[in-house]
Amino acid sequence: MSKRTLRRQLKQVLDAVPKPALFEQGQELLTALEPVLQQHRSFACYLNMDYGEAPTEAILERLFQLGKDVYLPRCTDSAASGELPAATGSHVRRQLTFHRMQSMAAVRALRPQGKYLLREPPAETPPPALPDVDVVLMPGLGFCADTGARLGRGAGFYDNYVSRTQQLHGRRPLLVGLALSQQLLPHIPLESHDQCVDAIACGDGQLVWVQGAPGRK
């Protein structure tokens, strides 16, 4: 099955998940992530949409309780970010900038904005340097626990980010996908530019490490 078909099917399934079920699975995700949250210092984490996506507010609140460094992404492009595109010879590309958040109150104050109507930090001038974070908690439409394959929404924001941070900092952060039970798939097609996750936090409370992943314990 093609990625396009998978995306269409998953969007239909996820849009139908009721909010109480999203909240319940969000609490299980927090349980699954607790060992990772305790072990590492700095985290990049998205702020979820109101529907069809694994909720993250409880996770973010826990990170602040633990005194961790927390960064939220903003969707932009390589011209606005002030960075060279990841691919040599390429033109302006979609990119994420990551912004340090000082408190949960500041996170809750964010309102939907931009092309995708996401709750994200406002632009900064100059744009922030790409942080060297320990862990990235990644969104996605689907995940495969056998291979670590992640199916995003097709814009390539996170694949591009991982390439950029490897080039800049010389290391790959631990990539942890956040998956509702409806998002776990037996197979996802992989392309050369796709970045696989090291682990998947699941809506049933399990943390599944991908076989052979760098962060596997």
Short mmCIF file of C-alpha atoms in Angstrom, two decimals:
data_model
loop_
_atom_site.label_atom_id
_atom_site.label_comp_id
_atom_site.label_asym_id
_atom_site.label_seq_id
_atom_site.Cartn_x
_atom_site.Cartn_y
_atom_site.Cartn_z
CA MET A 1 0.00 0.00 0.00
CA SER A 2 1.34 3.45 -0.91
CA LYS A 3 2.11 6.16 1.63
CA ARG A 4 -0.61 8.35 0.11
CA THR A 5 -3.23 5.65 0.62
CA LEU A 6 -2.03 4.95 4.16
CA ARG A 7 -2.20 8.65 5.03
CA ARG A 8 -5.74 8.96 3.74
CA GLN A 9 -6.92 5.89 5.64
CA LEU A 10 -5.18 6.85 8.87
CA LYS A 11 -6.55 10.40 8.82
CA GLN A 12 -10.07 9.00 8.58
CA VAL A 13 -9.46 6.60 11.46
CA LEU A 14 -7.77 9.19 13.69
CA ASP A 15 -10.34 11.91 13.09
CA ALA A 16 -12.97 9.51 14.46
CA VAL A 17 -11.19 8.88 17.79
CA PRO A 18 -13.28 10.61 20.50
CA LYS A 19 -11.61 13.10 22.82
CA PRO A 20 -12.07 10.97 25.98
CA ALA A 21 -10.18 8.14 24.28
CA LEU A 22 -7.43 10.55 23.24
CA PHE A 23 -7.10 11.75 26.84
CA GLU A 24 -6.98 8.20 28.20
CA GLN A 25 -4.27 7.15 25.77
CA GLY A 26 -2.38 10.36 26.53
CA GLN A 27 -2.11 9.30 30.16
CA GLU A 28 -0.82 5.89 29.08
CA LEU A 29 1.77 7.57 26.85
CA LEU A 30 3.05 9.47 29.87
CA THR A 31 3.38 6.21 31.78
CA ALA A 32 5.30 4.64 28.91
CA LEU A 33 7.66 7.60 28.65
CA GLU A 34 8.52 8.02 32.32
CA PRO A 35 11.87 6.12 32.16
CA VAL A 36 12.98 8.22 29.19
CA LEU A 37 11.89 11.45 30.86
CA GLN A 38 13.87 10.58 33.97
CA GLN A 39 17.03 9.57 32.12
CA HIS A 40 17.59 12.53 29.78
CA ARG A 41 17.98 16.28 30.17
CA SER A 42 16.67 18.10 27.08
CA PHE A 43 13.58 17.36 25.01
CA ALA A 44 11.93 18.58 21.83
CA CYS A 45 8.21 17.87 21.84
CA TYR A 46 5.30 19.01 19.69
CA LEU A 47 2.08 20.52 21.03
CA ASN A 48 -0.74 18.38 19.69
CA MET A 49 -3.68 19.38 17.53
CA ASP A 50 -7.13 19.20 19.11
CA TYR A 51 -8.10 16.02 17.27
CA GLY A 52 -6.56 12.96 15.64
CA GLU A 53 -3.17 13.19 17.34
CA ALA A 54 -1.50 11.79 20.44
CA PRO A 55 -1.91 14.41 23.20
CA THR A 56 1.21 15.89 24.75
CA GLU A 57 0.17 18.44 27.38
CA ALA A 58 0.52 15.95 30.24
CA ILE A 59 3.97 14.99 28.92
CA LEU A 60 5.06 18.62 28.68
CA GLU A 61 3.77 19.32 32.18
CA ARG A 62 5.76 16.37 33.52
CA LEU A 63 8.90 17.62 31.78
CA PHE A 64 8.60 20.98 33.52
CA GLN A 65 7.95 19.25 36.85
CA LEU A 66 11.21 17.34 36.39
CA GLY A 67 13.12 20.52 35.56
CA LYS A 68 13.99 19.46 32.01
CA ASP A 69 14.88 21.73 29.11
CA VAL A 70 11.83 21.86 26.83
CA TYR A 71 11.72 22.98 23.20
CA LEU A 72 8.68 23.34 20.95
CA PRO A 73 8.84 23.36 17.14
CA ARG A 74 7.73 26.07 14.76
CA CYS A 75 7.04 25.33 11.08
CA THR A 76 9.03 27.64 8.82
CA ASP A 77 11.53 27.37 5.95
CA SER A 78 15.26 27.58 5.40
CA ALA A 79 15.06 31.23 4.31
CA ALA A 80 13.31 32.31 7.51
CA SER A 81 15.41 30.08 9.77
CA GLY A 82 18.68 31.50 8.47
CA GLU A 83 20.10 28.00 7.90
CA LEU A 84 21.36 26.40 4.74
CA PRO A 85 19.10 23.63 3.39
CA ALA A 86 20.14 20.14 4.45
CA ALA A 87 20.63 18.87 0.89
CA THR A 88 23.57 20.31 -1.05
CA GLY A 89 22.39 22.35 -4.01
CA SER A 90 18.76 22.45 -2.90
CA HIS A 91 16.65 25.58 -2.68
CA VAL A 92 14.43 26.90 0.10
CA ARG A 93 13.01 23.97 2.07
CA ARG A 94 10.47 23.46 4.80
CA GLN A 95 12.18 23.48 8.17
CA LEU A 96 11.47 23.44 11.88
CA THR A 97 12.95 25.88 14.33
CA PHE A 98 12.91 24.86 18.00
CA HIS A 99 12.16 27.38 20.74
CA ARG A 100 12.98 27.03 24.44
CA MET A 101 9.87 27.22 26.62
CA GLN A 102 10.24 28.49 30.17
CA SER A 103 7.03 27.22 31.76
CA MET A 104 3.85 25.25 31.22
CA ALA A 105 1.93 28.51 31.51
CA ALA A 106 3.81 29.82 28.47
CA VAL A 107 2.92 26.63 26.58
CA ARG A 108 -0.77 26.91 27.45
CA ALA A 109 -0.81 30.53 26.29
CA LEU A 110 0.06 29.55 22.71
CA ARG A 111 -2.73 29.88 20.15
CA PRO A 112 -3.14 28.27 16.70
CA GLN A 113 -1.26 30.16 14.00
CA GLY A 114 0.48 29.79 10.66
CA LYS A 115 -0.39 27.77 7.58
CA TYR A 116 -1.16 24.62 9.56
CA LEU A 117 -3.00 26.36 12.45
CA LEU A 118 -0.74 24.74 15.01
CA ARG A 119 -0.11 25.92 18.55
CA GLU A 120 3.51 26.86 18.13
CA PRO A 121 5.92 29.49 19.46
CA PRO A 122 6.05 32.88 17.74
CA ALA A 123 8.91 33.72 15.41
CA GLU A 124 12.07 35.08 17.01
CA THR A 125 14.48 37.64 15.53
CA PRO A 126 17.12 36.45 14.98
CA PRO A 127 15.82 32.88 14.69
CA PRO A 128 17.10 30.51 17.40
CA ALA A 129 20.06 28.26 16.73
CA LEU A 130 19.20 24.60 16.32
CA PRO A 131 19.43 23.14 19.86
CA ASP A 132 21.42 20.00 20.63
CA VAL A 133 18.63 18.07 22.36
CA ASP A 134 18.85 14.59 23.86
CA VAL A 135 15.39 13.35 22.88
CA VAL A 136 12.82 14.23 20.22
CA LEU A 137 9.24 13.16 20.92
CA MET A 138 7.88 12.81 17.41
CA PRO A 139 4.38 13.03 15.98
CA GLY A 140 3.26 10.93 13.03
CA LEU A 141 0.28 9.38 11.34
CA GLY A 142 1.61 5.85 11.73
CA PHE A 143 4.49 3.85 13.17
CA CYS A 144 5.88 0.34 12.67
CA ALA A 145 7.37 -1.24 15.80
CA ASP A 146 9.31 -3.85 13.81
CA THR A 147 11.34 -1.39 11.72
CA GLY A 148 10.89 1.97 13.45
CA ALA A 149 9.38 3.37 10.25
CA ARG A 150 7.39 6.54 10.77
CA LEU A 151 4.69 7.84 8.43
CA GLY A 152 4.48 11.62 8.68
CA ARG A 153 2.06 13.96 6.96
CA GLY A 154 4.24 14.27 3.88
CA ALA A 155 5.92 17.65 4.38
CA GLY A 156 9.26 16.22 5.54
CA PHE A 157 9.73 18.59 8.47
CA TYR A 158 11.09 16.02 10.91
CA ASP A 159 13.19 14.07 8.39
CA ASN A 160 14.83 17.37 7.46
CA TYR A 161 15.34 18.30 11.11
CA VAL A 162 17.13 15.06 11.98
CA SER A 163 19.47 15.50 9.00
CA ARG A 164 20.22 19.08 10.03
CA THR A 165 20.93 18.31 13.67
CA GLN A 166 23.23 15.44 12.70
CA GLN A 167 25.17 17.76 10.40
CA LEU A 168 25.37 20.55 12.97
CA HIS A 169 25.96 18.62 16.20
CA GLY A 170 27.52 15.40 14.96
CA ARG A 171 25.04 13.17 16.71
CA ARG A 172 21.51 11.89 16.32
CA PRO A 173 19.10 12.53 19.20
CA LEU A 174 17.01 9.69 20.55
CA LEU A 175 13.85 9.64 18.42
CA VAL A 176 10.71 8.45 20.20
CA GLY A 177 7.42 8.23 18.32
CA LEU A 178 4.18 8.91 20.17
CA ALA A 179 1.51 6.51 18.92
CA LEU A 180 -2.12 5.97 19.68
CA SER A 181 -3.14 2.33 19.43
CA GLN A 182 -4.78 3.16 16.09
CA GLN A 183 -1.43 4.31 14.68
CA LEU A 184 0.55 1.07 15.02
CA LEU A 185 0.95 -0.60 11.63
CA PRO A 186 2.53 -3.91 10.54
CA HIS A 187 4.33 -2.26 7.62
CA ILE A 188 5.18 1.24 6.38
CA PRO A 189 7.06 1.79 3.08
CA LEU A 190 10.50 3.34 3.57
CA GLU A 191 12.36 5.76 1.31
CA SER A 192 16.02 6.76 1.46
CA HIS A 193 15.33 10.08 3.23
CA ASP A 194 13.04 8.62 5.91
CA GLN A 195 14.28 8.80 9.50
CA CYS A 196 13.22 5.83 11.64
CA VAL A 197 12.45 6.17 15.34
CA ASP A 198 14.43 4.38 18.04
CA ALA A 199 11.41 3.66 20.21
CA ILE A 200 7.63 4.03 20.22
CA ALA A 201 5.60 5.09 23.24
CA CYS A 202 2.22 3.43 22.81
CA GLY A 203 -1.29 4.33 23.91
CA ASP A 204 -1.49 1.12 25.95
CA GLY A 205 1.34 2.22 28.27
CA GLN A 206 4.16 0.27 26.63
CA LEU A 207 7.50 1.65 25.48
CA VAL A 208 8.64 -0.46 22.54
CA TRP A 209 12.31 -0.30 21.53
CA VAL A 210 13.04 -0.98 17.89
CA GLN A 211 15.42 -3.91 17.41
CA GLY A 212 18.95 -2.61 16.85
CA ALA A 213 18.09 1.01 17.67
CA PRO A 214 20.92 3.09 19.23
CA GLY A 215 18.87 3.81 22.34
CA ARG A 216 17.78 0.24 22.94
CA LYS A 217 18.32 -0.98 26.52
#
